[in-house]
Coordinates of C-alpha atoms (C1' of nucleotides) in Angstrom, one line a residue:
Chain E
M1 CA 24.8 -5.3 13.8
T2 CA 23.6 -8.2 15.8
P3 CA 19.9 -9.2 15.2
D4 CA 19.1 -8.0 18.7
D5 CA 20.0 -4.4 17.9
F6 CA 17.7 -4.3 15.0
Q7 CA 15.1 -1.6 15.3
L8 CA 12.1 -1.1 13.1
S9 CA 11.8 2.7 13.5
T10 CA 15.3 3.3 12.1
F11 CA 15.0 0.7 9.3
L12 CA 15.1 2.5 5.9
P13 CA 12.3 0.5 4.3
Y14 CA 10.0 1.0 7.3
R15 CA 10.8 4.7 7.4
L16 CA 10.0 5.1 3.7
A17 CA 6.8 3.2 4.1
V18 CA 5.7 5.3 7.1
L19 CA 6.4 8.7 5.4
T20 CA 4.9 7.6 2.1
E21 CA 1.7 6.4 3.6
R22 CA 1.3 9.5 5.6
V23 CA 1.9 11.8 2.6
S24 CA -0.3 9.6 0.4
R25 CA -3.2 9.6 2.8
R26 CA -2.9 13.3 3.3
L27 CA -3.0 13.8 -0.4
A28 CA -5.9 11.5 -0.8
V29 CA -7.9 13.7 1.5
E30 CA -7.7 16.4 -1.2
Y31 CA -8.8 14.4 -4.2
G32 CA -11.1 12.2 -2.2
R33 CA -13.0 15.0 -0.5
T34 CA -13.5 17.1 -3.6
H35 CA -14.1 14.4 -6.2
G36 CA -14.3 11.0 -4.6
L37 CA -11.2 9.8 -6.3
A38 CA -8.9 7.0 -5.3
V39 CA -5.2 7.0 -5.9
A40 CA -5.4 4.9 -9.1
E41 CA -8.0 7.2 -10.5
W42 CA -5.9 10.3 -9.6
R43 CA -2.9 8.9 -11.3
V44 CA -4.8 7.9 -14.5
L45 CA -6.3 11.4 -14.8
V46 CA -2.9 13.1 -14.4
H47 CA -1.3 10.8 -16.9
L48 CA -4.1 11.6 -19.4
L49 CA -3.5 15.3 -19.0
R50 CA 0.0 14.8 -20.1
C51 CA -0.3 12.1 -22.7
G52 CA -3.7 12.6 -24.3
A53 CA -5.5 9.6 -25.8
V54 CA -3.7 6.4 -24.7
S55 CA -4.4 2.7 -24.0
I56 CA -4.8 0.9 -20.7
R57 CA -1.4 -0.7 -21.3
D58 CA 0.2 2.6 -21.8
I59 CA -1.2 3.9 -18.6
H60 CA -0.1 0.7 -16.8
T61 CA 3.5 1.0 -18.0
C62 CA 3.7 4.7 -17.1
V63 CA 2.1 5.2 -13.7
S64 CA 3.2 2.2 -11.7
L65 CA -0.2 0.5 -11.5
E66 CA -1.1 -3.1 -12.3
K67 CA -3.1 -3.5 -15.4
P68 CA -6.4 -4.7 -13.8
R69 CA -6.2 -1.7 -11.4
V70 CA -5.9 0.7 -14.3
S71 CA -8.8 -1.1 -16.1
R72 CA -11.0 -0.7 -13.1
A73 CA -10.0 2.8 -12.4
V74 CA -10.8 3.8 -16.0
T75 CA -14.2 2.0 -15.7
R76 CA -15.0 4.1 -12.6
L77 CA -13.8 7.3 -14.2
E78 CA -15.9 6.7 -17.2
A79 CA -18.9 6.1 -15.1
E80 CA -18.3 9.4 -13.4
G81 CA -17.9 11.1 -16.8
L82 CA -14.3 12.2 -16.2
V83 CA -12.8 10.1 -19.1
A84 CA -14.1 8.8 -22.4
K85 CA -13.3 5.3 -23.8
T86 CA -13.3 4.9 -27.5
A87 CA -12.4 1.8 -29.5
G88 CA -9.0 2.5 -31.0
S89 CA -9.2 3.3 -34.7
G90 CA -6.3 1.1 -35.8
D91 CA -5.6 -2.0 -33.6
G92 CA -9.0 -3.4 -32.5
R93 CA -7.6 -4.6 -29.2
L94 CA -6.7 -1.2 -28.0
V95 CA -8.9 1.1 -26.1
S96 CA -8.4 4.8 -26.4
I97 CA -8.9 6.7 -23.2
S98 CA -9.0 10.5 -23.0
L99 CA -10.1 13.2 -20.6
T100 CA -13.5 14.7 -20.9
T101 CA -14.1 18.4 -20.1
A102 CA -15.4 17.3 -16.7
G103 CA -12.2 15.4 -16.2
R104 CA -10.1 18.4 -17.1
R105 CA -12.2 20.5 -14.7
A106 CA -11.7 18.1 -11.9
L107 CA -7.9 18.2 -12.4
A108 CA -8.1 22.0 -12.5
D109 CA -9.6 21.8 -9.0
I110 CA -7.3 19.2 -7.6
I111 CA -3.9 20.0 -9.1
P112 CA -3.5 23.3 -7.3
E113 CA -4.3 21.6 -4.0
A114 CA -1.8 18.8 -4.7
T115 CA 0.8 21.3 -5.7
R116 CA 0.2 23.3 -2.5
L117 CA 0.7 20.2 -0.4
E118 CA 3.9 19.3 -2.2
R119 CA 5.2 22.8 -1.7
Q120 CA 4.3 22.7 2.0
L121 CA 6.5 19.6 2.3
T122 CA 9.4 20.8 0.1
D123 CA 9.4 24.3 1.6
A124 CA 10.3 22.8 4.9
V125 CA 13.9 22.2 3.7
S126 CA 16.4 24.2 1.7
P127 CA 16.7 23.8 -2.1
D128 CA 20.1 22.2 -1.6
E129 CA 18.8 19.6 0.9
L130 CA 15.8 18.9 -1.4
A131 CA 18.1 18.3 -4.3
I132 CA 20.2 15.9 -2.3
F133 CA 17.0 14.2 -1.1
Y134 CA 16.0 13.5 -4.7
R135 CA 19.5 12.5 -5.6
V136 CA 19.5 9.9 -2.8
M137 CA 16.2 8.6 -4.0
E138 CA 17.6 8.3 -7.5
R139 CA 20.7 6.4 -6.2
M140 CA 18.5 3.9 -4.4
H141 CA 16.5 3.4 -7.5
A142 CA 19.7 2.8 -9.3
V143 CA 20.7 0.1 -6.8
L144 CA 17.4 -1.6 -7.4
D145 CA 17.7 -1.2 -11.2
S146 CA 20.7 -3.6 -11.1
D147 CA 19.0 -6.0 -8.7
P148 CA 17.4 -8.9 -10.6
E149 CA 15.1 -9.6 -7.7
A150 CA 13.7 -6.1 -7.8
K151 CA 10.8 -5.0 -10.0
P152 CA 12.0 -2.8 -12.9
R153 CA 11.1 0.9 -13.0
T154 CA 8.5 2.1 -15.4
P155 CA 9.9 3.5 -18.7
M156 CA 8.4 6.9 -17.8
D157 CA 10.2 7.1 -14.5
L158 CA 13.4 6.2 -16.2
E159 CA 12.9 8.5 -19.1
R160 CA 12.7 11.5 -16.8
L161 CA 16.4 11.1 -16.1
E162 CA 17.4 11.6 -19.7
A163 CA 15.6 14.9 -20.0
Chain W
M1 CA 2.7 26.1 -12.2
T2 CA -0.3 25.9 -14.4
P3 CA -2.2 22.6 -14.2
D4 CA -1.0 21.6 -17.7
D5 CA 2.6 21.5 -16.6
F6 CA 1.8 19.1 -13.8
Q7 CA 3.8 15.9 -14.1
L8 CA 3.3 12.8 -12.2
S9 CA 6.9 11.5 -12.4
T10 CA 8.3 14.6 -10.6
F11 CA 5.5 14.8 -8.0
L12 CA 6.9 14.2 -4.6
P13 CA 4.1 11.9 -3.2
Y14 CA 4.3 9.8 -6.4
R15 CA 8.0 9.6 -6.2
L16 CA 7.9 8.5 -2.6
A17 CA 5.2 5.9 -3.4
V18 CA 7.2 4.5 -6.3
L19 CA 10.5 4.1 -4.4
T20 CA 8.8 2.8 -1.3
E21 CA 6.8 0.2 -3.2
R22 CA 9.9 -0.9 -4.9
V23 CA 12.0 -1.2 -1.8
S24 CA 9.1 -2.8 0.1
R25 CA 8.6 -5.5 -2.5
R26 CA 12.3 -6.2 -2.8
L27 CA 12.4 -6.6 1.0
A28 CA 9.3 -8.8 0.9
V29 CA 11.2 -11.2 -1.4
E30 CA 13.5 -11.9 1.5
Y31 CA 11.1 -12.6 4.2
G32 CA 8.5 -14.0 1.9
R33 CA 10.8 -16.5 0.3
T34 CA 12.4 -17.8 3.4
H35 CA 9.5 -17.8 5.8
G36 CA 6.3 -16.9 3.9
L37 CA 5.8 -13.8 5.9
A38 CA 3.8 -10.7 4.9
V39 CA 4.8 -7.2 5.8
A40 CA 2.5 -7.0 8.8
E41 CA 3.9 -10.3 10.2
W42 CA 7.5 -9.1 9.6
R43 CA 6.8 -5.9 11.5
V44 CA 5.1 -7.7 14.4
L45 CA 8.0 -10.1 14.8
V46 CA 10.6 -7.3 14.7
H47 CA 8.6 -5.3 17.3
L48 CA 8.5 -8.3 19.6
L49 CA 12.2 -8.8 19.4
R50 CA 12.6 -5.3 20.8
C51 CA 9.7 -5.1 23.2
G52 CA 9.2 -8.5 24.6
A53 CA 5.7 -9.5 25.7
V54 CA 3.2 -6.9 24.6
S55 CA -0.5 -6.5 23.7
I56 CA -2.1 -6.1 20.3
R57 CA -2.8 -2.5 21.1
D58 CA 0.8 -1.9 21.8
I59 CA 1.9 -3.3 18.6
H60 CA -0.7 -1.4 16.8
T61 CA 0.5 1.9 18.2
C62 CA 4.1 1.2 17.6
V63 CA 4.4 -0.2 14.1
S64 CA 1.9 1.7 12.0
L65 CA -0.5 -1.0 11.4
E66 CA -4.3 -1.0 11.9
K67 CA -5.5 -3.0 14.9
P68 CA -7.4 -5.7 12.9
R69 CA -4.3 -6.2 10.7
V70 CA -2.2 -6.7 13.8
S71 CA -4.7 -9.1 15.2
R72 CA -4.8 -11.2 12.1
A73 CA -1.0 -11.1 11.7
V74 CA -0.6 -12.4 15.2
T75 CA -3.2 -15.1 14.5
R76 CA -1.2 -16.3 11.5
L77 CA 2.1 -16.1 13.3
E78 CA 0.7 -18.1 16.1
A79 CA -0.5 -20.7 13.7
E80 CA 3.0 -21.0 12.3
G81 CA 4.4 -21.2 15.8
L82 CA 6.5 -18.0 15.6
V83 CA 4.7 -16.3 18.4
A84 CA 2.8 -17.3 21.6
K85 CA -0.4 -15.7 22.8
T86 CA -1.0 -15.8 26.5
A87 CA -3.9 -14.3 28.4
G88 CA -2.4 -11.4 30.3
S89 CA -2.0 -12.0 34.0
G90 CA -3.4 -8.7 35.1
D91 CA -6.0 -7.0 32.9
G92 CA -8.2 -9.7 31.5
R93 CA -8.7 -7.9 28.2
L94 CA -5.1 -7.8 27.3
V95 CA -3.3 -10.5 25.4
S96 CA 0.3 -11.0 25.9
I97 CA 2.2 -11.8 22.7
S98 CA 5.8 -12.9 22.6
L99 CA 8.3 -14.6 20.4
T100 CA 8.8 -18.3 20.4
T101 CA 12.2 -19.9 19.8
A102 CA 11.1 -20.6 16.3
G103 CA 10.2 -16.9 15.9
R104 CA 13.6 -15.9 17.1
R105 CA 15.2 -18.3 14.7
A106 CA 13.2 -16.9 11.8
L107 CA 14.3 -13.4 12.7
A108 CA 17.9 -14.5 13.0
D109 CA 17.5 -15.7 9.4
I110 CA 15.8 -12.7 8.0
I111 CA 17.4 -9.7 9.8
P112 CA 20.8 -10.2 8.3
E113 CA 19.2 -10.2 4.8
A114 CA 17.2 -7.2 5.6
T115 CA 20.2 -5.3 7.0
R116 CA 22.2 -6.3 3.9
L117 CA 19.5 -4.8 1.6
E118 CA 19.4 -1.7 3.7
R119 CA 23.1 -1.3 3.5
Q120 CA 23.1 -1.9 -0.2
L121 CA 20.7 1.1 -0.5
T122 CA 22.5 3.4 1.9
D123 CA 26.0 2.6 0.6
A124 CA 25.0 4.1 -2.7
V125 CA 25.3 7.6 -1.2
S126 CA 27.7 9.3 1.1
P127 CA 27.1 9.5 4.9
D128 CA 26.5 13.2 4.6
E129 CA 23.9 12.8 1.9
L130 CA 22.2 10.0 3.8
A131 CA 22.0 12.2 6.9
I132 CA 20.4 14.9 4.9
F133 CA 18.1 12.4 3.4
Y134 CA 16.8 11.4 6.8
R135 CA 16.7 15.0 7.9
V136 CA 14.5 15.9 5.0
M137 CA 12.2 13.0 5.8
E138 CA 12.0 14.2 9.4
R139 CA 11.1 17.7 8.2
M140 CA 8.3 16.4 6.1
H141 CA 7.0 14.5 9.0
A142 CA 7.1 17.6 11.0
V143 CA 5.0 19.4 8.4
L144 CA 2.4 16.7 8.7
D145 CA 2.6 16.7 12.5
S146 CA 1.2 20.2 12.4
D147 CA -1.5 19.4 9.8
P148 CA -4.8 18.5 11.4
E149 CA -5.8 16.6 8.3
A150 CA -2.9 14.3 8.5
K151 CA -2.8 11.1 10.5
P152 CA -0.6 11.5 13.6
R153 CA 2.7 9.6 13.8
T154 CA 3.0 6.6 16.1
P155 CA 4.4 7.4 19.6
M156 CA 7.4 5.1 18.8
D157 CA 8.3 7.0 15.6
L158 CA 8.2 10.2 17.6
E159 CA 10.0 8.9 20.6
R160 CA 13.0 8.0 18.4
L161 CA 13.6 11.7 18.0
E162 CA 14.1 12.4 21.7
A163 CA 16.8 9.7 22.0
Chain O
dC1 C1' -22.1 -0.5 44.8
dC2 C1' -23.3 -0.3 40.3
dA3 C1' -24.5 1.8 36.0
dA4 C1' -22.3 4.5 32.4
dA5 C1' -18.4 5.1 29.8
dC6 C1' -14.2 3.4 28.2
dT7 C1' -10.7 0.0 26.4
dC8 C1' -9.3 -4.4 24.5
dG9 C1' -9.1 -7.9 20.9
dT10 C1' -11.9 -10.0 17.4
dT11 C1' -15.1 -10.5 13.8
dG12 C1' -18.5 -9.0 9.9
dC13 C1' -18.8 -6.9 5.9
dA14 C1' -18.1 -4.5 1.8
dT15 C1' -14.4 -3.1 -0.9
dT16 C1' -9.9 -3.5 -3.0
dT17 C1' -6.2 -6.1 -4.4
dG18 C1' -3.3 -8.8 -7.7
dA19 C1' -2.2 -13.1 -10.1
dA20 C1' -3.9 -16.0 -13.4
dA21 C1' -7.3 -17.1 -16.7
dT22 C1' -10.2 -15.6 -20.5
dG23 C1' -11.8 -13.9 -24.9
dA24 C1' -10.8 -11.1 -28.6
dT25 C1' -7.7 -9.3 -31.9
dA26 C1' -2.9 -9.0 -34.2
dT27 C1' 1.3 -10.7 -35.7
dT28 C1' 4.5 -14.2 -37.0
dG29 C1' 6.5 -17.8 -39.5
dA30 C1' 6.3 -22.0 -41.9
Chain N
dT1 C1' -2.5 -19.0 -46.3
dC2 C1' -3.3 -20.2 -41.9
dA3 C1' -2.0 -22.3 -37.6
dA4 C1' 0.8 -20.9 -33.7
dT5 C1' 2.1 -17.3 -30.8
dA6 C1' 1.7 -12.9 -28.8
dT7 C1' -0.7 -8.8 -27.1
dC8 C1' -4.7 -6.2 -25.2
dA9 C1' -8.3 -5.4 -21.9
dT10 C1' -11.4 -7.6 -18.9
dT11 C1' -12.9 -10.8 -15.7
dT12 C1' -12.6 -14.4 -12.2
dC13 C1' -11.3 -15.8 -7.8
dA14 C1' -9.1 -16.0 -3.6
dA15 C1' -6.9 -13.2 -0.3
dA16 C1' -6.1 -8.8 2.0
dT17 C1' -7.8 -4.6 3.7
dG18 C1' -10.1 -1.1 6.8
dC19 C1' -14.0 0.6 9.0
dA20 C1' -17.4 -0.2 12.1
dA21 C1' -19.7 -3.1 15.2
dC22 C1' -19.4 -6.4 18.7
dG23 C1' -18.7 -9.0 23.2
dA24 C1' -15.8 -9.2 27.1
dG25 C1' -13.5 -6.9 30.6
dT26 C1' -12.3 -2.5 33.3
dT27 C1' -12.5 2.0 35.1
dT28 C1' -15.0 5.9 36.7
dG29 C1' -18.2 8.8 39.2
dG30 C1' -22.2 9.3 41.8

DNA sequence: CCAAACTCGTTGCATTTGAAATGATATTGA
DNA sequence: TCAATATCATTTCAAATGCAACGAGTTTGG
């Protein structure tokens, strides 16, 4: 391929970026409209649903968000009463974050909508195609895993493979 | 699926976001290290290579970037001598933007690296799988195309389908 | 012909962002 | 024991972002 043939609209990173942004924004309509959440806040809430009382660091390493971003997301969520921050009982540096009843309620509202959107997208292809789609994504991750210039995957995204 | 079973790491929008960000950052290492470019600047340069002298608006509608972002990217690129801004000859509102020789040289440096990264990723799967991967992406776009809450695709991303 | 409506590119402004620094607490090792 | 080092969460700060507003130019319709 000579440089002159290079085309943005068929370039894999660009195509990924365009689809992701579109999906992401469409999803944000759901959790933004109903509860005024941003993506970081949404991720934190979902993580808490799974993992109970955890630290900022734990969220950071699990949901692909920078530490300050998690910290600020938690601050906002606390202000809105969706999570509770408690000083960790053991290690004095840690902050224990957990869902409140209101937080659980918010998730109960949003998750069905999120799942519905996901199903809309996945129902457009056959199960076989979808399986291949995910396999391809995984292979691309694997390429990056062995690339020293690439950022490592979060432990949780890796862990899923072993299950 | 009850809300309690919901898991971020298998949620399609999240998975897309994680892979995209990883690929994107890895790519940014290439054009950042060698020429100090950001993603908007990279996209603008590539678009210019294809489309010659065009307006800000044209770039905006082609490469999935907000208008102010294009405007500022062009300003920076001009400051670095990679593009030239000329008052359009006809319509006095339009600005004609085109690559300089230095801009072309920069692309000649970067495009092979970008292509190499893309190939690394795509070579990890069979051509059949890759074709399905792209087909699935296209189907998901199609779902969003008929969703009034979703942002429309750029004309150029659509146009590619007809070719 | 000219006023209203539209389009273009830029800028203002408030918010978000991430890297690095900070302050507080824990752990380590001499 | 206690200094040196490491880890945790937050904050600082500069840069990026996106929406809306703006000034300049153009088109439209009466």
